[in-house]
Amino acid sequence: MKLKRLEMTLQRITGFSRPRAALEQYQTPAPLAARLLYHALMKGDIEGKVVCDLGSGTGVLAIGAALIGAGAVKGVDSDPKAVEIAQANAALLDAGVEFIVADVQDAALSGILGSCDTVIMNPPFGAQKAHADRPFIDLALSIAPVTYSIFNAGSTQFIKTYTAGRAEIDERVGGVFPIKRTFSFHTQDVQEIEVEILRLIRKQ
Ligand code: SAH
């Protein structure tokens, strides 16, 4: 599937019915999701691989990975309602994804997921709850040798420090994340947040 086609297909995904601010439920827009996925595909990190999406929300990243040839895809989210929507989206787009309701902080989760080849994720940026992204990074590094994650632009130094000795950032791809007015504390109809996609390689 070509990039443009992937993007168009991912536009059909149904979003959060009632997004929850505390969980930072912002669906990755199709162009940004397609960019992350295509980039990972070109790096050889998707085709035939076991791909895990942490904080899978309504499923855009997990479903996209399945559509471009992942061998198996697992998505995890703590919100059962989001998982329900993700399952309906996967059925609509005929994508084979196993969605699991679980909190990334659950110590048993890495055993349940088993090892993955590649993690793809758009974790909470920690805007509502400081350091909410840390358990996502920790779990990603414990289950997969390669992780693609979306962060606020300017996070690279923090991520570098936080993962020192455990991983290396070997690539940074910039992008924008248009956020539509979703929560009462949003003051604009659409706000463009600058983001970066980092590729983390786990140290042996
Ligand atoms: N990956 C999706 C959703 C991103 S929003 C996308 O790209 O569109 C972040 C997601 O993380 C939300 O769906 C939220 O429910 C989930 N989340 C937040 N905290 C979590 C936790 N501790 N464990 C598992 N999922 C969590």
Coordinates of C-alpha atoms in Angstrom, one line a residue, residues 2-175:
K2 CA 1.4 3.4 -1.0
L3 CA 1.8 6.2 1.5
K4 CA -1.1 8.3 0.1
R5 CA -3.4 5.3 0.1
L6 CA -2.4 4.5 3.7
E7 CA -3.1 8.0 4.7
M8 CA -6.5 8.0 3.0
T9 CA -7.4 4.7 4.6
L10 CA -6.4 5.8 8.1
Q11 CA -8.7 8.9 7.7
R12 CA -11.6 6.5 7.9
I13 CA -10.8 5.6 11.5
T14 CA -13.4 6.6 14.1
G15 CA -12.0 8.7 16.9
F16 CA -12.6 8.7 20.6
S17 CA -16.3 9.1 21.4
R18 CA -15.7 11.0 24.6
P19 CA -12.0 11.8 24.9
R20 CA -10.6 11.8 28.4
A21 CA -8.2 14.6 29.3
A22 CA -6.6 12.7 32.1
L23 CA -5.5 10.0 29.7
E24 CA -4.4 12.5 27.1
Q25 CA -6.6 11.0 24.5
Y26 CA -5.6 12.6 21.3
Q27 CA -5.8 10.6 18.1
T28 CA -2.8 10.8 15.9
P29 CA -3.9 12.5 12.7
A30 CA -3.7 10.2 9.6
P31 CA -0.9 12.1 7.8
L32 CA 1.4 11.9 10.9
A33 CA 0.5 8.3 11.6
A34 CA 1.1 7.3 8.0
R35 CA 4.5 9.1 8.1
L36 CA 5.6 7.3 11.2
L37 CA 4.5 3.9 9.8
Y38 CA 6.0 4.4 6.3
H39 CA 9.2 5.5 7.8
A40 CA 9.3 2.4 10.0
L41 CA 8.4 0.3 7.0
M42 CA 11.3 1.7 4.9
K43 CA 13.7 0.9 7.8
G44 CA 12.6 -2.7 7.7
D45 CA 10.8 -2.5 11.1
I46 CA 7.3 -3.5 10.0
E47 CA 7.1 -6.1 7.3
G48 CA 6.7 -9.5 8.8
K49 CA 7.5 -8.2 12.2
V50 CA 5.7 -8.4 15.6
V51 CA 4.6 -4.9 16.2
C52 CA 3.2 -3.5 19.5
D53 CA 1.3 -0.3 19.9
L54 CA 1.4 1.0 23.5
G55 CA -1.6 3.3 24.4
S56 CA -3.2 2.2 21.1
G57 CA -6.3 4.4 21.6
T58 CA -8.7 4.1 18.7
G59 CA -6.1 2.0 16.9
V60 CA -4.7 4.2 14.1
L61 CA -1.0 3.1 14.5
A62 CA -1.7 -0.5 15.2
I63 CA -4.2 -0.8 12.3
G64 CA -1.9 1.0 9.9
A65 CA 1.0 -1.4 10.8
A66 CA -1.3 -4.4 10.0
L67 CA -2.3 -2.8 6.7
I68 CA 1.3 -2.4 5.5
G69 CA 2.4 -5.9 6.2
A70 CA 3.3 -6.5 9.9
G71 CA 3.4 -10.2 10.8
A72 CA 1.4 -9.7 13.9
V73 CA 0.2 -6.6 15.8
K74 CA -0.8 -6.1 19.4
G75 CA -2.4 -2.9 20.8
V76 CA -2.7 -2.1 24.5
D77 CA -4.8 0.6 26.1
S78 CA -6.1 1.1 29.6
D79 CA -9.4 2.5 28.4
P80 CA -11.9 -0.3 27.6
K81 CA -14.0 2.1 25.6
A82 CA -11.1 3.1 23.4
V83 CA -10.3 -0.6 22.8
E84 CA -13.9 -1.2 21.8
I85 CA -13.6 1.5 19.2
A86 CA -10.2 0.3 18.0
Q87 CA -11.7 -3.2 17.5
A88 CA -14.5 -1.8 15.4
N89 CA -12.0 0.2 13.4
A90 CA -9.9 -2.9 12.7
A91 CA -12.9 -4.8 11.6
L92 CA -14.0 -2.0 9.3
L93 CA -10.6 -1.8 7.6
D94 CA -10.0 -5.6 7.7
A95 CA -6.9 -5.3 9.8
G96 CA -5.7 -8.1 12.0
V97 CA -4.8 -6.6 15.4
E98 CA -5.1 -8.1 18.9
F99 CA -6.2 -5.4 21.3
I100 CA -5.7 -5.8 25.0
V101 CA -7.1 -3.7 27.8
A102 CA -4.3 -3.1 30.3
D103 CA -2.3 -0.4 32.0
V104 CA 1.3 0.0 30.8
Q105 CA 2.2 0.2 34.5
D106 CA 1.0 -3.3 35.1
A107 CA 4.0 -5.3 35.9
A108 CA 2.5 -8.4 34.4
L109 CA 2.0 -6.8 31.0
S110 CA 5.5 -7.4 29.5
G111 CA 4.9 -11.2 30.1
I112 CA 1.5 -11.0 28.5
L113 CA 2.7 -9.2 25.4
G114 CA 5.9 -11.3 25.1
S115 CA 8.7 -9.9 23.0
C116 CA 8.0 -7.6 20.1
D117 CA 10.3 -6.6 17.2
T118 CA 9.0 -3.0 17.0
V119 CA 7.1 -0.7 19.3
I120 CA 5.1 2.2 17.8
M121 CA 3.4 4.6 20.1
N122 CA 2.0 8.0 20.7
P123 CA 2.1 8.1 24.5
P124 CA 0.6 10.9 26.7
F125 CA 3.1 13.8 26.6
G126 CA 2.8 14.3 30.3
A127 CA 0.8 17.5 30.0
Q128 CA -1.9 16.4 32.4
K129 CA 0.2 14.1 34.6
A130 CA 3.9 14.8 34.8
H131 CA 6.1 12.0 33.4
A132 CA 3.1 10.0 32.2
D133 CA 5.3 9.0 29.2
R134 CA 7.9 7.3 31.4
P135 CA 6.1 3.9 31.9
F136 CA 5.5 3.8 28.2
I137 CA 9.2 4.3 27.4
D138 CA 10.2 1.7 30.1
L139 CA 7.8 -0.9 28.8
A140 CA 8.8 -0.3 25.2
L141 CA 12.5 -0.8 26.0
S142 CA 11.7 -3.9 27.9
I143 CA 9.8 -5.6 25.1
A144 CA 11.4 -4.4 21.9
P145 CA 14.8 -3.6 20.4
V146 CA 13.3 -0.8 18.3
T147 CA 10.8 1.9 19.3
Y148 CA 9.2 4.7 17.3
S149 CA 7.5 7.2 19.5
I150 CA 5.9 10.6 19.0
F151 CA 6.9 13.3 21.5
N152 CA 6.6 17.1 21.9
A153 CA 9.2 18.8 19.8
G154 CA 12.2 19.6 22.0
S155 CA 12.0 16.4 24.0
T156 CA 15.0 14.8 22.5
Q157 CA 17.4 15.9 25.3
F158 CA 15.1 14.7 28.0
I159 CA 14.5 11.3 26.3
K160 CA 18.3 11.0 25.8
T161 CA 18.9 11.6 29.5
Y162 CA 16.0 9.4 30.6
T163 CA 17.1 6.4 28.5
A164 CA 20.9 6.9 29.0
G165 CA 22.6 3.5 29.2
R166 CA 19.4 1.7 28.0
A167 CA 18.9 3.1 24.5
E168 CA 20.2 5.4 21.8
I169 CA 18.2 7.8 19.7
D170 CA 19.3 7.1 16.2
E171 CA 16.8 9.2 14.3
R172 CA 14.5 12.2 14.7
V173 CA 11.8 13.1 12.3
G174 CA 9.9 16.4 12.8
G175 CA 6.1 16.7 12.2

